[in-house]
């Protein structure tokens, strides 16, 4: 089966809406909660255990929600570890998010436009199984979401933004401690088709570094913004 994915702020605003919320919110609240309480198995995302790191100092990281500087000493060190000679040099696109190319560009494929999964994970291995996922956290809404998942005995996959991880490392630790799965959603949530290969490396590695510092675990999976 496919994944059921939500933005964490969306979950707070609608699924946990108060009784005084507009009727359309209340209806969505009922529908989503009813689904969440059904039985399903969550896609298991594994992470490799490594030695825990020191406490996070925000000043040691790039500016929050900005594409990291590829000329920094840290990014340059990461780039030396990666062979980008085989990576395609595609023209960058603009927009937030970029529009689908029309007509399509030869030798380019956009998941949101063309559904070209490649070797991406797009479904759970077991039939009739849903993977519950949340993007864009952690945030101040995440503890409320975690409380709800705990009462329903549900686990989920959290696709984390590195800029948010360094602001809320204690929430990331809680997600792990309560049996949830962690994966990357880049550092600044910019569309990857608007970034150079070097900028994409910076986005991924800074997020990896932040989660490593918060949990002692190295991420294995990612979801593009």
Tab-separated table of N, CA, C and O in Angstrom, residues 134-180:
chain	number	residue	atom	x	y	z
A	134	UNK	N	5.327	11.785	8.600
A	134	UNK	CA	5.136	13.207	8.853
A	134	UNK	C	6.380	13.961	8.407
A	134	UNK	O	7.503	13.547	8.698
A	135	UNK	N	6.177	15.069	7.717
A	135	UNK	CA	7.275	15.877	7.194
A	135	UNK	C	7.417	17.192	7.960
A	135	UNK	O	6.495	17.633	8.647
A	136	UNK	N	8.601	17.819	7.773
A	136	UNK	CA	8.846	19.230	8.104
A	136	UNK	C	9.125	19.518	9.572
A	136	UNK	O	9.321	20.666	9.934
A	137	UNK	N	9.143	18.537	10.411
A	137	UNK	CA	9.442	18.781	11.817
A	137	UNK	C	10.933	18.667	12.105
A	137	UNK	O	11.742	18.558	11.185
A	138	UNK	N	11.266	18.669	13.392
A	138	UNK	CA	10.340	18.820	14.518
A	138	UNK	C	9.945	20.275	14.716
A	138	UNK	O	10.636	21.183	14.280
A	139	UNK	N	8.821	20.472	15.408
A	139	UNK	CA	8.337	21.816	15.698
A	139	UNK	C	7.662	21.796	17.060
A	139	UNK	O	7.583	20.749	17.723
A	140	UNK	N	7.144	22.944	17.468
A	140	UNK	CA	6.454	23.011	18.759
A	140	UNK	C	5.153	22.221	18.754
A	140	UNK	O	4.584	21.958	19.810
A	141	UNK	N	4.666	21.854	17.558
A	141	UNK	CA	3.463	21.035	17.463
A	141	UNK	C	3.756	19.546	17.642
A	141	UNK	O	2.855	18.754	17.932
A	142	UNK	N	5.001	19.153	17.450
A	142	UNK	CA	5.348	17.728	17.432
A	142	UNK	C	5.030	17.016	18.746
A	142	UNK	O	4.543	15.875	18.716
A	143	UNK	N	5.289	17.599	19.930
A	143	UNK	CA	4.944	16.877	21.168
A	143	UNK	C	3.474	16.496	21.253
A	143	UNK	O	3.137	15.399	21.726
A	144	UNK	N	2.582	17.378	20.777
A	144	UNK	CA	1.156	17.050	20.780
A	144	UNK	C	0.882	15.855	19.874
A	144	UNK	O	0.110	14.948	20.219
A	145	UNK	N	1.527	15.855	18.726
A	145	UNK	CA	1.390	14.728	17.802
A	145	UNK	C	1.940	13.451	18.430
A	145	UNK	O	1.308	12.385	18.347
A	146	UNK	N	3.089	13.527	19.062
A	146	UNK	CA	3.674	12.348	19.694
A	146	UNK	C	2.784	11.816	20.810
A	146	UNK	O	2.649	10.592	20.987
A	147	UNK	N	2.179	12.713	21.569
A	147	UNK	CA	1.257	12.269	22.618
A	147	UNK	C	0.104	11.474	22.021
A	147	UNK	O	-0.301	10.432	22.562
A	148	UNK	N	-0.413	11.970	20.903
A	148	UNK	CA	-1.533	11.285	20.259
A	148	UNK	C	-1.111	9.913	19.739
A	148	UNK	O	-1.806	8.914	19.955
A	149	UNK	N	0.012	9.854	19.061
A	149	UNK	CA	0.477	8.572	18.533
A	149	UNK	C	0.702	7.570	19.662
A	149	UNK	O	0.422	6.370	19.514
A	150	UNK	N	1.193	8.064	20.788
A	150	UNK	CA	1.448	7.169	21.925
A	150	UNK	C	0.147	6.605	22.474
A	150	UNK	O	0.058	5.413	22.783
A	151	UNK	N	-0.880	7.438	22.578
A	151	UNK	CA	-2.158	6.940	23.110
A	151	UNK	C	-2.789	5.928	22.173
A	151	UNK	O	-3.507	5.025	22.621
A	152	UNK	N	-2.532	6.056	20.873
A	152	UNK	CA	-3.098	5.140	19.893
A	152	UNK	C	-2.181	3.952	19.601
A	152	UNK	O	-2.522	3.094	18.780
A	153	UNK	N	-1.009	3.932	20.251
A	153	UNK	CA	-0.024	2.858	20.058
A	153	UNK	C	0.381	2.734	18.589
A	153	UNK	O	0.430	1.648	18.015
A	154	UNK	N	0.665	3.880	17.992
A	154	UNK	CA	1.076	3.945	16.593
A	154	UNK	C	2.512	4.433	16.496
A	154	UNK	O	2.956	5.238	17.303
A	155	UNK	N	3.224	3.934	15.498
A	155	UNK	CA	4.551	4.462	15.199
A	155	UNK	C	4.518	5.081	13.808
A	155	UNK	O	3.659	4.756	12.993
A	156	UNK	N	5.447	5.988	13.558
A	156	UNK	CA	5.457	6.714	12.295
A	156	UNK	C	6.889	6.978	11.871
A	156	UNK	O	7.835	6.767	12.639
A	157	UNK	N	7.050	7.430	10.648
A	157	UNK	CA	8.346	7.867	10.135
A	157	UNK	C	8.330	9.391	10.064
A	157	UNK	O	7.423	9.976	9.478
A	158	UNK	N	9.340	10.011	10.670
A	158	UNK	CA	9.438	11.464	10.680
A	158	UNK	C	10.564	11.894	9.747
A	158	UNK	O	11.724	11.543	9.959
A	159	UNK	N	10.199	12.650	8.713
A	159	UNK	CA	11.186	13.185	7.774
A	159	UNK	C	11.563	14.587	8.254
A	159	UNK	O	10.766	15.524	8.171
A	160	UNK	N	12.775	14.702	8.772
A	160	UNK	CA	13.199	15.862	9.546
A	160	UNK	C	13.919	16.913	8.707
A	160	UNK	O	14.738	16.578	7.845
A	161	UNK	N	13.644	18.174	8.996
A	161	UNK	CA	14.378	19.290	8.401
A	161	UNK	C	15.520	19.644	9.351
A	161	UNK	O	15.291	19.913	10.539
A	162	UNK	N	16.735	19.669	8.804
A	162	UNK	CA	17.901	19.908	9.652
A	162	UNK	C	17.823	21.206	10.423
A	162	UNK	O	18.216	21.269	11.606
A	163	UNK	N	17.306	22.271	9.807
A	163	UNK	CA	17.171	23.553	10.489
A	163	UNK	C	16.282	23.452	11.721
A	163	UNK	O	16.481	24.181	12.706
A	164	UNK	N	15.305	22.567	11.669
A	164	UNK	CA	14.423	22.375	12.816
A	164	UNK	C	15.027	21.444	13.864
A	164	UNK	O	14.755	21.583	15.061
A	165	UNK	N	15.840	20.511	13.409
A	165	UNK	CA	16.477	19.573	14.333
A	165	UNK	C	17.353	20.314	15.332
A	165	UNK	O	17.329	20.035	16.539
A	166	UNK	N	18.153	21.275	14.859
A	166	UNK	CA	19.065	21.971	15.773
A	166	UNK	C	18.312	22.878	16.739
A	166	UNK	O	18.846	23.244	17.796
A	167	UNK	N	17.063	23.225	16.411
A	167	UNK	CA	16.252	24.039	17.319
A	167	UNK	C	15.496	23.199	18.343
A	167	UNK	O	15.156	23.694	19.423
A	168	UNK	N	15.237	21.932	17.995
A	168	UNK	CA	14.449	21.064	18.884
A	168	UNK	C	15.072	19.671	18.994
A	168	UNK	O	14.404	18.663	18.735
A	169	UNK	N	16.337	19.563	19.382
A	169	UNK	CA	16.962	18.232	19.441
A	169	UNK	C	16.303	17.302	20.450
A	169	UNK	O	16.282	16.085	20.253
A	170	UNK	N	15.736	17.876	21.524
A	170	UNK	CA	15.101	17.038	22.536
A	170	UNK	C	13.866	16.342	21.988
A	170	UNK	O	13.527	15.212	22.404
A	171	UNK	N	13.183	16.964	21.021
A	171	UNK	CA	12.011	16.336	20.411
A	171	UNK	C	12.440	15.183	19.513
A	171	UNK	O	11.794	14.134	19.472
A	172	UNK	N	13.545	15.372	18.794
A	172	UNK	CA	14.063	14.297	17.944
A	172	UNK	C	14.440	13.092	18.807
A	172	UNK	O	14.166	11.939	18.454
A	173	UNK	N	15.052	13.340	19.952
A	173	UNK	CA	15.392	12.245	20.871
A	173	UNK	C	14.136	11.519	21.333
A	173	UNK	O	14.108	10.292	21.415
A	174	UNK	N	13.103	12.279	21.622
A	174	UNK	CA	11.856	11.658	22.065
A	174	UNK	C	11.250	10.794	20.970
A	174	UNK	O	10.758	9.696	21.234
A	175	UNK	N	11.274	11.293	19.718
A	175	UNK	CA	10.751	10.500	18.608
A	175	UNK	C	11.436	9.145	18.546
A	175	UNK	O	10.787	8.106	18.355
A	176	UNK	N	12.728	9.152	18.713
A	176	UNK	CA	13.491	7.907	18.668
A	176	UNK	C	13.153	7.017	19.861
A	176	UNK	O	12.917	5.813	19.707
A	177	UNK	N	13.127	7.606	21.040
A	177	UNK	CA	12.870	6.833	22.257
A	177	UNK	C	11.492	6.184	22.244
A	177	UNK	O	11.299	5.128	22.852
A	178	UNK	N	10.535	6.787	21.556
A	178	UNK	CA	9.180	6.248	21.537
A	178	UNK	C	8.922	5.342	20.340
A	178	UNK	O	7.780	5.015	20.032
A	179	UNK	N	10.002	4.924	19.667
A	179	UNK	CA	9.883	3.886	18.651
A	179	UNK	C	9.567	4.351	17.256
A	179	UNK	O	9.178	3.538	16.409
A	180	UNK	N	9.739	5.631	16.975
A	180	UNK	CA	9.484	6.133	15.634
A	180	UNK	C	10.753	6.069	14.791
A	180	UNK	O	11.852	5.864	15.302
